[in-house]
Short mmCIF file of C-alpha atoms and ligand atoms in Angstrom, two decimals:
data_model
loop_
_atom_site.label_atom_id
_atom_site.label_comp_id
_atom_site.label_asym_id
_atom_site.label_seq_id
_atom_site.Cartn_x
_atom_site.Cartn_y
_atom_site.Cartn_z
CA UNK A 1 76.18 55.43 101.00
CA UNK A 2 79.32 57.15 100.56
CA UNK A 3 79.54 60.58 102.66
CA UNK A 4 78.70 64.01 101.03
CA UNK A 5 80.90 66.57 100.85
CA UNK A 6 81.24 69.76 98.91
CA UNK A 7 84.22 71.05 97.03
CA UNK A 8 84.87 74.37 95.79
CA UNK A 9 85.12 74.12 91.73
CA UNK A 10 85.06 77.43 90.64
CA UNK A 11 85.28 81.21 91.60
CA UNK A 12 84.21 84.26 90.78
CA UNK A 13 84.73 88.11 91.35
CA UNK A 14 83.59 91.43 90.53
CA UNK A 15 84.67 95.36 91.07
CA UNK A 16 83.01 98.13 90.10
CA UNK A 17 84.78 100.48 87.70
CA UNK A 18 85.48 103.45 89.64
CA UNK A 19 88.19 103.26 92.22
CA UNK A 20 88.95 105.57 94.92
CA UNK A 21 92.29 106.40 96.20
CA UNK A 22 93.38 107.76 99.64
CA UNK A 23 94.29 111.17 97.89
CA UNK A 24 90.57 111.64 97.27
CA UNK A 25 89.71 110.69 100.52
CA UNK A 26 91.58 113.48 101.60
CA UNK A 27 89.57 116.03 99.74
CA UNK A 28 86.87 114.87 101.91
CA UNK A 29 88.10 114.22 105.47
CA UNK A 30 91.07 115.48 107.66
CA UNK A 31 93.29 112.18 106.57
CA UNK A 32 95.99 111.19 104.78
CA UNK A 33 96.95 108.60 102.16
CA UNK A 34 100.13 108.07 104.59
CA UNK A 35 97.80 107.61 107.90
CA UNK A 36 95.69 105.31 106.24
CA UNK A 37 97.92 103.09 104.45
CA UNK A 38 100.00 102.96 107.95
CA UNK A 39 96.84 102.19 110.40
CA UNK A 40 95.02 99.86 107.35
CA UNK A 41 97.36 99.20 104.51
CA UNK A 42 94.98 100.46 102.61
CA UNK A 43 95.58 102.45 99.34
CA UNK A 44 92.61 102.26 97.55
CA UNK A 45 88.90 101.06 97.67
CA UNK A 46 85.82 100.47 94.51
CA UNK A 47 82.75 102.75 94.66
CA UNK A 48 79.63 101.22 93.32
CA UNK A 49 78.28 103.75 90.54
CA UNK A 50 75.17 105.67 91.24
CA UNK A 51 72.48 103.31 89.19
CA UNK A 52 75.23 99.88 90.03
CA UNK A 53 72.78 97.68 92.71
CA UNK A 54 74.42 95.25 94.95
CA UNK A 55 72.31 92.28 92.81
CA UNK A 56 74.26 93.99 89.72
CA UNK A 57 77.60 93.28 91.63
CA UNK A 58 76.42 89.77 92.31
CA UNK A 59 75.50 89.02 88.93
CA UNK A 60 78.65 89.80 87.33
CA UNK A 61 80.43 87.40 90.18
CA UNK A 62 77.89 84.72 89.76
CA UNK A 63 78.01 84.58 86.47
CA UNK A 64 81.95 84.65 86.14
CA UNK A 65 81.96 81.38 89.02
CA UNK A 66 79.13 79.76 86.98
CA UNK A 67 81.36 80.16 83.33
CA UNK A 68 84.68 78.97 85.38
CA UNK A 69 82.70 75.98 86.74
CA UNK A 70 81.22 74.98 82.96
CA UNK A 71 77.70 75.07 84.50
CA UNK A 72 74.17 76.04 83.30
CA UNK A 73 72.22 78.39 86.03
CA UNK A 74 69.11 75.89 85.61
CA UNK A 75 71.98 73.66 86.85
CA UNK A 76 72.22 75.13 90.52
CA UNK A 77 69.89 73.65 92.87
CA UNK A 78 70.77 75.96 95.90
CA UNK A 79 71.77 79.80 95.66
CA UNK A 80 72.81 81.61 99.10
CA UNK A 81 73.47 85.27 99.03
CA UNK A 82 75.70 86.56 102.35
CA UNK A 83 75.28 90.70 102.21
CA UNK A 84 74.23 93.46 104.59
CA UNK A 85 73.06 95.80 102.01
CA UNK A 86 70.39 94.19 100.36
CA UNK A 87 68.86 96.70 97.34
CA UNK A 88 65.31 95.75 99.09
CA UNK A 89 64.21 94.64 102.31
CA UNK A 90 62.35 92.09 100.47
CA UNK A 91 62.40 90.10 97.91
CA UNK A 92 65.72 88.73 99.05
CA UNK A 93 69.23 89.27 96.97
CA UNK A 94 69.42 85.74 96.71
CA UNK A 95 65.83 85.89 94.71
CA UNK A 96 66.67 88.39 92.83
CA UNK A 97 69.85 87.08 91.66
CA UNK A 98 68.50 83.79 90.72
CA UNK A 99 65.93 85.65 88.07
CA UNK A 100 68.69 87.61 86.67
CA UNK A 101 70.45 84.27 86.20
CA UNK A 102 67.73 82.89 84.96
CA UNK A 103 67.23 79.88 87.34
CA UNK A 104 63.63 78.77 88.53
CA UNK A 105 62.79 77.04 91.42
CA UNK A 106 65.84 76.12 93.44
CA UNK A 107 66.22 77.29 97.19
CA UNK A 108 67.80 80.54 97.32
CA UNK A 109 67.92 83.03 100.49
CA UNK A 110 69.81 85.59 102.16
CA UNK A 111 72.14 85.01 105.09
CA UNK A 112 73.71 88.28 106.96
CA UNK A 113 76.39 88.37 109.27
CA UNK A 114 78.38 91.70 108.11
CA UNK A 115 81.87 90.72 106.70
CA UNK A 116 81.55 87.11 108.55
CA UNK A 117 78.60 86.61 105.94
CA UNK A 118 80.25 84.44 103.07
CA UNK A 119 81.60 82.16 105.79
CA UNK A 120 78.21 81.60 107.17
CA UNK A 121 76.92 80.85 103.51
CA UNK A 122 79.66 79.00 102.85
CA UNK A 123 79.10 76.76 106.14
CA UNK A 124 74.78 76.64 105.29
CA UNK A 125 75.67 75.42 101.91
CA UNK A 126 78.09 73.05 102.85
CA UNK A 127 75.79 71.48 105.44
CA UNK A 128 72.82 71.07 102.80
CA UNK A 129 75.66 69.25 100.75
CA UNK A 130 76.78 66.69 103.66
CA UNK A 131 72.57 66.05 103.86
CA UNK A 132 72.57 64.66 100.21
CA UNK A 133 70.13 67.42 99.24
CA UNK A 134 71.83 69.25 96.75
CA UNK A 135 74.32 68.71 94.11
CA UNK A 136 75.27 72.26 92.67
CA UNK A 137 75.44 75.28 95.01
CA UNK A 138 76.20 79.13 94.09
CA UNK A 139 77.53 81.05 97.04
CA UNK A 140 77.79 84.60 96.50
CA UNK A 141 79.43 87.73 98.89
CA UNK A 142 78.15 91.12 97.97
CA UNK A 143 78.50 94.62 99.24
CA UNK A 144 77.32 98.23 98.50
CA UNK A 145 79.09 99.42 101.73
CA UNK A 146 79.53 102.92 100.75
CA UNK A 147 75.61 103.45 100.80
CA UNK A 148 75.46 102.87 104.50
CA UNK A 149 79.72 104.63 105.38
CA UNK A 150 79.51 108.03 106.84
CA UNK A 151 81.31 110.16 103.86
CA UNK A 152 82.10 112.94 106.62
CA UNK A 153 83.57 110.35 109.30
CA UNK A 154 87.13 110.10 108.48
CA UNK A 155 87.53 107.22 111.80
CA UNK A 156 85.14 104.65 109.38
CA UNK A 157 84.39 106.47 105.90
CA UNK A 158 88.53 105.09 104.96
CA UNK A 159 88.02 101.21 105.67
CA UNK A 160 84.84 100.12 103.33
CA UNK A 161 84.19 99.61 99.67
CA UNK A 162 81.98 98.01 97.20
CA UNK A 163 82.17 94.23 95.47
CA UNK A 164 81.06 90.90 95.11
CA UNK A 165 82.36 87.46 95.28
CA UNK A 166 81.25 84.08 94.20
CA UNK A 167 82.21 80.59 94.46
CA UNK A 168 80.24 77.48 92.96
CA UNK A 169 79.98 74.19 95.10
CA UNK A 170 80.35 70.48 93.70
CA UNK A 171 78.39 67.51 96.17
CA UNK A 172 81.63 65.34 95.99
CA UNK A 173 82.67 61.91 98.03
CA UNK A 174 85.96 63.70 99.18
CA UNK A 175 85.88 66.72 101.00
CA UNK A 176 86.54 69.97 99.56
CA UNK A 177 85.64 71.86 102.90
CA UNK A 178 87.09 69.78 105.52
CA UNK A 179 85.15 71.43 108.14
CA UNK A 180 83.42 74.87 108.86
CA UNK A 181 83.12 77.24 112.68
CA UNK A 182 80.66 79.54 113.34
CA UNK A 183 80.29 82.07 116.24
CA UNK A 184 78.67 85.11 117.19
CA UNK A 185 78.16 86.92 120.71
CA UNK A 186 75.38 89.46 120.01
CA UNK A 187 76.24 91.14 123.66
CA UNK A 188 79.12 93.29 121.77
CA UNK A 189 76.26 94.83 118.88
CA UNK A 190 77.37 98.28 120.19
CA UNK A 191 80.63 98.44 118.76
CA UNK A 192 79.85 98.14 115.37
CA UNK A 193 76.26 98.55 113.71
CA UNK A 194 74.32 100.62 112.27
CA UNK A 195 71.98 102.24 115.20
CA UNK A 196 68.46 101.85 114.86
CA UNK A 197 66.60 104.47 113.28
CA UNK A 198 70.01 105.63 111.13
CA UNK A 199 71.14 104.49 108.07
CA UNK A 200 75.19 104.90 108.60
CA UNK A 201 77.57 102.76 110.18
CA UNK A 202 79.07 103.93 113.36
CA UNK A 203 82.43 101.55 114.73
CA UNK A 204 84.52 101.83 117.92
CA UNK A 205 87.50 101.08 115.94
CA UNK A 206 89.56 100.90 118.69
CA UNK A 207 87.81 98.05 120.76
CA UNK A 208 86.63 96.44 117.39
CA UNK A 209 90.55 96.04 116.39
CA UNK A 210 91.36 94.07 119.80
CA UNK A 211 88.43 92.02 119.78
CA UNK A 212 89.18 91.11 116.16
CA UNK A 213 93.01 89.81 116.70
CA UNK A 214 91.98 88.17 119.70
CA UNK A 215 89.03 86.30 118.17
CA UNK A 216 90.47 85.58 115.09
CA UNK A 217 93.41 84.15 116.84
CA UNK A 218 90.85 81.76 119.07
CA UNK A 219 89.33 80.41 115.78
CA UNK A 220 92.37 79.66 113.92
CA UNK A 221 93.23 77.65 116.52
CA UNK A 222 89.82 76.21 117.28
CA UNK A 223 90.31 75.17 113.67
CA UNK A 224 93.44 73.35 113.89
CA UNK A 225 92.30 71.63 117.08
CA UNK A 226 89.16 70.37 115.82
CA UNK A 227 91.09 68.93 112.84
CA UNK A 228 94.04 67.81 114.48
CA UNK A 229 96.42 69.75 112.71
CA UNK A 230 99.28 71.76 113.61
CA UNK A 231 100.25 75.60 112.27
CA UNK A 232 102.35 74.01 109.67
CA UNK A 233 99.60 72.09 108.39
CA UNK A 234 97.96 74.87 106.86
CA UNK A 235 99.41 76.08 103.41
CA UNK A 236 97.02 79.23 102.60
CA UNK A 237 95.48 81.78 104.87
CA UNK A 238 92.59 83.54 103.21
CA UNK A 239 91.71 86.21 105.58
CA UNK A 240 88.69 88.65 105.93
CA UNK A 241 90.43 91.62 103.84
CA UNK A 242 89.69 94.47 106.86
CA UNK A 243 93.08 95.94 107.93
CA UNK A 244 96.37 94.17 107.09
CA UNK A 245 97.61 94.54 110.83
CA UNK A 246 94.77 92.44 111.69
CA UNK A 247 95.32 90.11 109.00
CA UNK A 248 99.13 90.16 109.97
CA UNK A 249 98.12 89.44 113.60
CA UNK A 250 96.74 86.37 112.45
CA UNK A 251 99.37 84.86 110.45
CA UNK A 252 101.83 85.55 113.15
CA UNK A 253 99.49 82.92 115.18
CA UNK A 254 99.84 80.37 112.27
CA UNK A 255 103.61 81.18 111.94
CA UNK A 256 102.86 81.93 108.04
CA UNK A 257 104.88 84.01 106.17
CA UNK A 258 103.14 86.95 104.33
CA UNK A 259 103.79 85.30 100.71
CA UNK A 260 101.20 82.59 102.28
CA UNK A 261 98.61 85.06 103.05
CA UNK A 262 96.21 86.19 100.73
CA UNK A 263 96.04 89.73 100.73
CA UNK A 264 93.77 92.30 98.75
CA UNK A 265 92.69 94.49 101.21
CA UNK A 266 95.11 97.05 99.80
CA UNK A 267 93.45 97.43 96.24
CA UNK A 268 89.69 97.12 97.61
CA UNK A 269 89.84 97.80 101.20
CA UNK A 270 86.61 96.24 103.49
CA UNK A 271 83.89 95.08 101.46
CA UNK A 272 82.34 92.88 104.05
CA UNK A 273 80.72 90.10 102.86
CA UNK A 274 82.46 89.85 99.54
CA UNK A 275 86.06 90.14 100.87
CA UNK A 276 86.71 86.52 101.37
CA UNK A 277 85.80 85.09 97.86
CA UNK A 278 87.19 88.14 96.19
CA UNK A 279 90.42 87.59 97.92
CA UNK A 280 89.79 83.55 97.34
CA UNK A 281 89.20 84.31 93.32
CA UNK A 282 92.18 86.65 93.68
CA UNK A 283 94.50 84.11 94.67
CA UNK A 284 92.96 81.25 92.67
CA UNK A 285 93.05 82.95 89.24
CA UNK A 286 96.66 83.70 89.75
CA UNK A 287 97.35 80.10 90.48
CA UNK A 288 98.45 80.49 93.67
CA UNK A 289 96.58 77.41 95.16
CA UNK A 290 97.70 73.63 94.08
CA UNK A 291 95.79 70.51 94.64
CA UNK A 292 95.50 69.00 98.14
CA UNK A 293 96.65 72.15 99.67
CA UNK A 294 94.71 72.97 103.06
CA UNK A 295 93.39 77.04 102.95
CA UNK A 296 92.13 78.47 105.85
CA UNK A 297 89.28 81.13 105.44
CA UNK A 298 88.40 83.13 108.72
CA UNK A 299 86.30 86.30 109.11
CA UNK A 300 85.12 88.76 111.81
CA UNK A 301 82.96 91.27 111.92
CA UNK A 302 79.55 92.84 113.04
CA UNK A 303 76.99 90.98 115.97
CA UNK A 304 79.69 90.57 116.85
CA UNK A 305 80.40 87.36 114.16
CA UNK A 306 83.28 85.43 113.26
CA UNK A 307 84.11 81.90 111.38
CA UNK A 308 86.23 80.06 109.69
CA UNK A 309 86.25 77.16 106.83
CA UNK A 310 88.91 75.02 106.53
CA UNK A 311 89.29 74.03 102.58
CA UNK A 312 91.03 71.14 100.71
CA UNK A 313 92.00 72.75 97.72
CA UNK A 314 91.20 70.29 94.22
N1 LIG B 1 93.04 109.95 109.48
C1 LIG B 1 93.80 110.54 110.40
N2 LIG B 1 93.61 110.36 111.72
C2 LIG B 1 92.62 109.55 112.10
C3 LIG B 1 91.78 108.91 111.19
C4 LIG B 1 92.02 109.15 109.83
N3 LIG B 1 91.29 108.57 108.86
N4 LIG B 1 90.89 108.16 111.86
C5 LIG B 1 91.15 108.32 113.16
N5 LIG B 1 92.19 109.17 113.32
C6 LIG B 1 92.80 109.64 114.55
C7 LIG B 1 91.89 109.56 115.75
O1 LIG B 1 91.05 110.67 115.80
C8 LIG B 1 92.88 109.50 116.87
O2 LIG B 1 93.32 110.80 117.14
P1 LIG B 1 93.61 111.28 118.66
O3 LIG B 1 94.73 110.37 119.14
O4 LIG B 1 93.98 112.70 118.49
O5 LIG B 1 92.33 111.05 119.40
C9 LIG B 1 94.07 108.74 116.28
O6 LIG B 1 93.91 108.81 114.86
C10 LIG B 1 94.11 107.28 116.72
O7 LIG B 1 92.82 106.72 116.59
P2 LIG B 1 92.54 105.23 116.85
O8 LIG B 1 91.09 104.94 116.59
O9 LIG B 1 93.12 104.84 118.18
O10 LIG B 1 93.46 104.58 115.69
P3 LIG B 1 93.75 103.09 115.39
O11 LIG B 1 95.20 102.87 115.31
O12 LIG B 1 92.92 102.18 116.24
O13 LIG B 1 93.21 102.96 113.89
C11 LIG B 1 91.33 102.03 112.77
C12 LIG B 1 91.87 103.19 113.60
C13 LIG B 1 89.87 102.31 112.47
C14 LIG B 1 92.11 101.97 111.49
C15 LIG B 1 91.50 100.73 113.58
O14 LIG B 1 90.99 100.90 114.86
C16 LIG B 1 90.82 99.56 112.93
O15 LIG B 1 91.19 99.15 111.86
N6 LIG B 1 89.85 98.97 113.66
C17 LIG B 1 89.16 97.80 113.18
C18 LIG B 1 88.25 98.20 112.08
C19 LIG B 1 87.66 97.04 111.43
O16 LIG B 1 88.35 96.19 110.96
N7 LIG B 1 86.35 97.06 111.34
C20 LIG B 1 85.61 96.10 110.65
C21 LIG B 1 85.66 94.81 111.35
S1 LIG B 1 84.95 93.67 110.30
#
């Protein structure tokens, strides 16, 4: 039997309507659009709308990866959701999504790692692929991040915002995802969480900011290594979308120029599990990618958690 792989065939992406700018931010909090857009190169972020659930966010992505793809919902016989801010504690996103797509009886469950998340899915459905199991996969990144911000902490309430992404997986005899790492070291929960008993994030941005460059840095070239590649080898970075100097830190390590680095984080700032396949649609619907081109996907965050997913592009 030939090997299984999966291939990415289709993205999808969704942000809600209203959009908030620095300038409102400073109505709110001692900041300014000048401070923020110089510490995050950040300029403006989506806000969910009042009755807008996070399965409503991952509907509209789903269903824009699922029309790009040409497939049927009844056709998907796996459905992973990556989020941290499920609408309910149970049933599970993932469940809830699949009846609003209108798809009976194929696996479908939750996986959270904060903004690592949709590289963790991305990983679980790629390994059910390589076991012959299933044929058509949704995976789906979605965040209502400004239900759990602080609106009166100007240190976190700046980074986050709301969206979801979506990309649809084909089994295929030539890889597609070359190869996936996953990591976490729960010993660091401290410095980014939301404390038990509360329902708002609190951050040491500070010591969150290090350990990010430094960690991110480790995977890309755990990556490479494991593949046998060299910087050069790599024609796309898709980074977790959480502050550009981050990002920037980690294309200096692949000696990429910026106009090889995806970069969104600007428009939508951090929305966790859904910045990855929102920058990934980003990029693919303006044609940036072409066939056979390797695209590195890395995120950090929360647990702490980080990964990465090295992609053949088709
Ligand atoms: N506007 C103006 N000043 C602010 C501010 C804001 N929104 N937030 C913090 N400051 C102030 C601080 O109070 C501090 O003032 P002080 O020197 O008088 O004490 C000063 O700016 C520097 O704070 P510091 O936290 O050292 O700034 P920084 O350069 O580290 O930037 C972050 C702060 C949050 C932007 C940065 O640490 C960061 O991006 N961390 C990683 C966050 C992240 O990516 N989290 C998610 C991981 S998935």
């Amino acid at each position: 039997m030939n090997p299984l792989y999966s291939r990415i065939v289709a993205t999808g992406g969704y942000l809600p309507e209203r959009v908030m700018h620095n300038a409102e931010l400073e109505q709110m909090v001692d900041t300014s659009d000048a401070w923020i857009f110089e510490r995050t190169g950040i300029r403006s972020r989506h806000i969910a709308a009042e009755n807008e659930k996070t399965v409503d966010m991952a509907e509209q992505a789903a269903h824009q990866a699922l029309q790009d793809a040409g497939l049927a919902a009844e056709d998907l016989d796996l459905i992973i959701v990556a989020t941290t801010t499920p609408d309910q504690v149970f049933p599970s996103t993932a469940c809830l999504l699949q009846a609003r797509l209108g798809n009976r009886g194929a696996p479908a469950f939750d996986v959270q790692a904060v903004c690592t998340g949709f590289i963790y899915a991305l990983a679980t459905a790629d390994q059910f692929m390589r076991s012959g199991a299933v044929k058509n996969a949704l995976v789906v990144g979605v965040e209502s991040m400004s239900r759990i911000v602080d609106w009166s902490d100007r240190s976190t309430c700046i980074l986050f915002g709301d969206g979801a992404g979506a990309v649809v997986l084909r089994a295929d005899a030539q890889p597609g995802i070359i190869s996936t790492h996953l990591h976490a070291d729960g010993a660091y929960a401290e410095l980014l969480q939301v404390p038990e008993g509360r329902e708002q994030l609190t951050m040491q941005g500070n010591a969150v900011f290090r350990m990010a460059v430094r960690t991110l840095g480790d995977i890309v070239q755990e990556t490479l290594s494991k593949n046998d590649l060299e910087p050069e080898d790599i024609d796309w970075l898709v980074p977790h979308q959480a502050n550009i100097r981050i990002i920037q830190a980690t294309a200096d390590k692949l000696q990429l120029p910026m106009d090889r680095v995806v970069t969104t984080v600007e428009h939508h700032g951090n929305t966790s599990a859904a910045s990855v396949p929102l920058a990934l649609n980003d990029a693919a619907r303006r044609g940036c990618f072409k066939t056979d081109q390797k695209i590195l996907l890395e995120a950090f965050g929360g647990g702490f958690t980080w990964g990465s997913a090295l992609v053949r592009w088709s």
